[in-house]
Short mmCIF file of C-alpha atoms in Angstrom, two decimals:
data_model
loop_
_atom_site.label_atom_id
_atom_site.label_comp_id
_atom_site.label_asym_id
_atom_site.label_seq_id
_atom_site.Cartn_x
_atom_site.Cartn_y
_atom_site.Cartn_z
CA MET A 1 6.77 7.60 -10.00
CA ARG A 2 10.55 7.94 -10.33
CA LYS A 3 9.99 11.68 -10.91
CA GLY A 4 7.56 12.09 -8.00
CA GLY A 5 4.37 11.27 -9.91
CA VAL A 6 1.21 9.85 -8.38
CA ILE A 7 -0.69 6.98 -10.02
CA LEU A 8 -4.01 5.16 -9.79
CA TYR A 9 -3.63 1.40 -9.99
CA PRO A 10 -5.37 -1.89 -9.21
CA THR A 11 -3.97 -3.76 -6.23
CA ASP A 12 -4.51 -7.13 -4.58
CA THR A 13 -7.46 -5.51 -2.79
CA VAL A 14 -9.17 -2.28 -3.96
CA TRP A 15 -7.97 0.35 -6.45
CA GLY A 16 -5.16 2.41 -4.97
CA ILE A 17 -3.46 5.76 -5.16
CA GLY A 18 0.27 5.19 -5.28
CA CYS A 19 3.63 6.88 -5.37
CA ASP A 20 7.26 6.32 -4.42
CA ALA A 21 7.12 5.59 -0.70
CA THR A 22 10.55 7.18 -0.27
CA ASN A 23 9.57 10.54 -1.81
CA LYS A 24 8.26 12.99 0.81
CA GLU A 25 6.71 15.38 -1.76
CA ALA A 26 4.91 12.56 -3.60
CA VAL A 27 3.53 11.23 -0.30
CA LYS A 28 2.36 14.77 0.55
CA ARG A 29 0.48 14.91 -2.77
CA VAL A 30 -1.28 11.62 -1.98
CA TYR A 31 -2.53 13.07 1.32
CA GLU A 32 -3.74 16.17 -0.55
CA ILE A 33 -5.52 14.14 -3.25
CA LYS A 34 -7.30 12.06 -0.59
CA GLN A 35 -8.04 15.20 1.44
CA ARG A 36 -6.68 13.25 4.38
CA ASP A 37 -4.92 14.44 7.51
CA ASP A 38 -1.30 13.37 7.33
CA SER A 39 -1.49 12.06 10.89
CA LYS A 40 -3.47 9.11 9.47
CA ALA A 41 -1.07 6.50 8.17
CA LEU A 42 -0.84 5.19 4.61
CA ILE A 43 0.31 1.68 3.79
CA CYS A 44 2.87 0.45 1.27
CA LEU A 45 3.12 -2.49 -1.11
CA VAL A 46 6.25 -4.46 -1.90
CA ASP A 47 6.86 -7.49 -4.08
CA SER A 48 8.93 -9.68 -1.77
CA ASP A 49 10.19 -10.51 1.72
CA ALA A 50 13.61 -9.14 0.79
CA ARG A 51 12.17 -5.79 -0.25
CA MET A 52 10.06 -5.57 2.92
CA GLN A 53 13.13 -6.16 5.06
CA ARG A 54 14.77 -3.01 3.61
CA TYR A 55 12.20 -0.81 5.35
CA PHE A 56 12.44 -2.01 8.97
CA ARG A 57 15.28 -2.07 11.50
CA ASN A 58 14.11 -5.46 12.72
CA VAL A 59 11.31 -7.69 11.48
CA PRO A 60 10.16 -9.91 14.37
CA ASP A 61 10.15 -13.67 13.83
CA VAL A 62 6.38 -13.75 14.28
CA ALA A 63 6.05 -11.44 11.24
CA TRP A 64 8.07 -13.83 9.06
CA GLN A 65 6.00 -16.76 10.33
CA LEU A 66 2.84 -14.88 9.40
CA VAL A 67 4.20 -13.92 5.98
CA ASP A 68 5.11 -17.57 5.30
CA SER A 69 1.68 -18.83 6.39
CA LEU A 70 -0.06 -16.22 4.20
CA LYS A 71 1.99 -17.34 1.17
CA GLU A 72 0.90 -20.93 1.68
CA SER A 73 -2.80 -20.16 2.06
CA GLU A 74 -5.38 -18.48 -0.13
CA SER A 75 -6.23 -16.07 2.68
CA LYS A 76 -7.27 -12.45 2.36
CA PRO A 77 -4.37 -10.05 1.69
CA THR A 78 -2.92 -8.94 5.01
CA THR A 79 -1.06 -5.73 5.84
CA LEU A 80 1.43 -5.86 8.70
CA ILE A 81 2.14 -2.79 10.79
CA LEU A 82 5.67 -3.07 12.13
CA ASP A 83 7.81 -0.87 14.35
CA GLY A 84 11.16 0.61 13.41
CA ALA A 85 10.40 1.84 9.90
CA ILE A 86 13.43 3.12 7.96
CA ASN A 87 14.29 4.25 4.42
CA LEU A 88 10.81 5.67 3.79
CA ALA A 89 9.49 9.22 3.48
CA GLU A 90 9.23 10.64 6.99
CA ASN A 91 5.61 11.76 6.43
CA LEU A 92 4.68 8.13 5.74
CA ILE A 93 5.93 6.84 9.09
CA ALA A 94 3.54 7.02 12.06
CA GLU A 95 4.48 8.95 15.20
CA ASP A 96 5.35 5.68 16.96
CA GLY A 97 7.85 4.81 14.19
CA SER A 98 5.68 2.15 12.58
CA VAL A 99 4.43 1.69 9.04
CA GLY A 100 1.98 -0.70 7.40
CA MET A 101 3.33 -2.86 4.59
CA ARG A 102 1.95 -5.71 2.51
CA ILE A 103 3.65 -8.15 0.17
CA THR A 104 1.36 -8.29 -2.84
CA ASN A 105 0.81 -11.45 -4.86
CA GLU A 106 -1.65 -9.98 -7.37
CA PRO A 107 0.11 -10.12 -10.77
CA PHE A 108 -0.14 -6.46 -11.83
CA SER A 109 0.77 -4.81 -8.52
CA LYS A 110 3.51 -7.39 -7.86
CA GLU A 111 5.10 -6.68 -11.26
CA LEU A 112 4.76 -2.92 -10.70
CA CYS A 113 6.55 -3.21 -7.34
CA PHE A 114 9.21 -5.48 -8.83
CA ARG A 115 9.94 -3.12 -11.71
CA PHE A 116 9.94 -0.04 -9.50
CA GLN A 117 12.35 -1.71 -7.06
CA LYS A 118 11.02 0.27 -4.09
CA ALA A 119 8.01 0.29 -1.79
CA ILE A 120 4.95 1.91 -3.36
CA VAL A 121 2.30 3.78 -1.37
CA SER A 122 -1.03 1.96 -1.60
CA THR A 123 -3.97 3.81 -0.15
CA SER A 124 -7.54 3.31 -1.29
CA ALA A 125 -8.57 5.47 -4.26
CA ASN A 126 -11.17 7.58 -2.50
CA ILE A 127 -11.61 10.92 -0.81
CA SER A 128 -11.07 10.41 2.93
CA GLY A 129 -14.27 9.24 4.63
CA GLU A 130 -15.87 7.95 1.41
CA PRO A 131 -16.08 4.25 0.46
CA ALA A 132 -13.01 2.60 -1.08
CA ALA A 133 -13.13 2.15 -4.88
CA GLN A 134 -13.56 -1.57 -5.43
CA ASN A 135 -13.37 -1.16 -9.21
CA TYR A 136 -12.15 1.56 -11.57
CA GLY A 137 -15.73 2.73 -12.23
CA ASP A 138 -16.13 3.52 -8.51
CA ILE A 139 -13.34 6.11 -8.45
CA ASP A 140 -14.36 9.73 -7.87
CA PRO A 141 -13.55 11.83 -10.99
CA ARG A 142 -11.70 14.32 -8.73
CA ILE A 143 -9.18 11.59 -7.90
CA ILE A 144 -8.74 10.58 -11.56
CA GLU A 145 -8.10 14.22 -12.51
CA ALA A 146 -5.64 14.78 -9.65
CA VAL A 147 -3.21 11.93 -10.38
CA ASP A 148 -0.48 11.93 -13.01
CA TYR A 149 -1.22 8.54 -14.52
CA VAL A 150 -4.01 5.94 -14.47
CA CYS A 151 -2.97 2.33 -15.12
CA TRP A 152 -4.95 0.49 -17.81
CA SER A 153 -4.92 -2.91 -16.15
CA ARG A 154 -8.28 -4.22 -14.85
CA ARG A 155 -10.26 -1.05 -15.72
CA GLN A 156 -13.12 -3.13 -17.15
CA GLU A 157 -13.35 -5.40 -14.12
CA HIS A 158 -16.59 -5.36 -12.12
CA LYS A 159 -16.41 -7.62 -9.09
CA PRO A 160 -16.34 -7.20 -5.34
CA HIS A 161 -13.03 -6.34 -3.69
CA THR A 162 -12.34 -5.61 -0.05
CA PRO A 163 -9.53 -3.85 1.81
CA SER A 164 -6.81 -5.97 3.40
CA SER A 165 -6.79 -7.32 6.91
CA ILE A 166 -4.44 -5.28 9.11
CA ILE A 167 -2.36 -6.74 11.93
CA LYS A 168 -0.02 -4.71 14.15
CA LEU A 169 3.00 -6.62 15.40
CA LYS A 170 5.10 -4.97 18.10
CA GLU A 171 8.77 -5.84 18.52
CA ASN A 172 7.93 -7.34 21.92
CA GLY A 173 5.64 -9.89 20.24
CA GLU A 174 2.35 -8.14 21.05
CA VAL A 175 -0.23 -8.75 18.30
CA THR A 176 -3.24 -6.48 17.64
CA ILE A 177 -5.81 -7.10 14.90
CA ILE A 178 -6.71 -3.68 13.51
CA ARG A 179 -9.05 -4.83 10.72
CA LYS A 180 -10.27 -8.36 9.95
#
């Protein structure tokens, strides 16, 4: 990923296609692999509150309250869409200046984010419009062939996984639930 590579990896939700979220060319490749219009946003994973804070001009207090409550509960992983994204590839940031980001607590993806020391793109490992790959065996061979590296962790796993909840938090405090 440090050289612009694209990976397949297990996340705290479904299998994901990932790359350096600060590398415009790598992000472009992810859109190409997914056969997805680049006007549709991709989300990112980070390993901590401190890392998340690096990518937004201002994180509203309600976002920190939500992050804290999610840490304390065993709730479904939740992606926050926040305004004022900075320090990310420009083709990753939505037209309104927002980006979706999730702090992962799943051991493999958390360690990957920690070691990489940057936000990592995390979009479901599927061709746009097809179902998300819950397990490695669900991934379309075209995706496997298109990436530079496939992580070994959890390849043998066969259990249900679902995408994250998504909540948009505006700087003015407005809250919108995008996906439960």
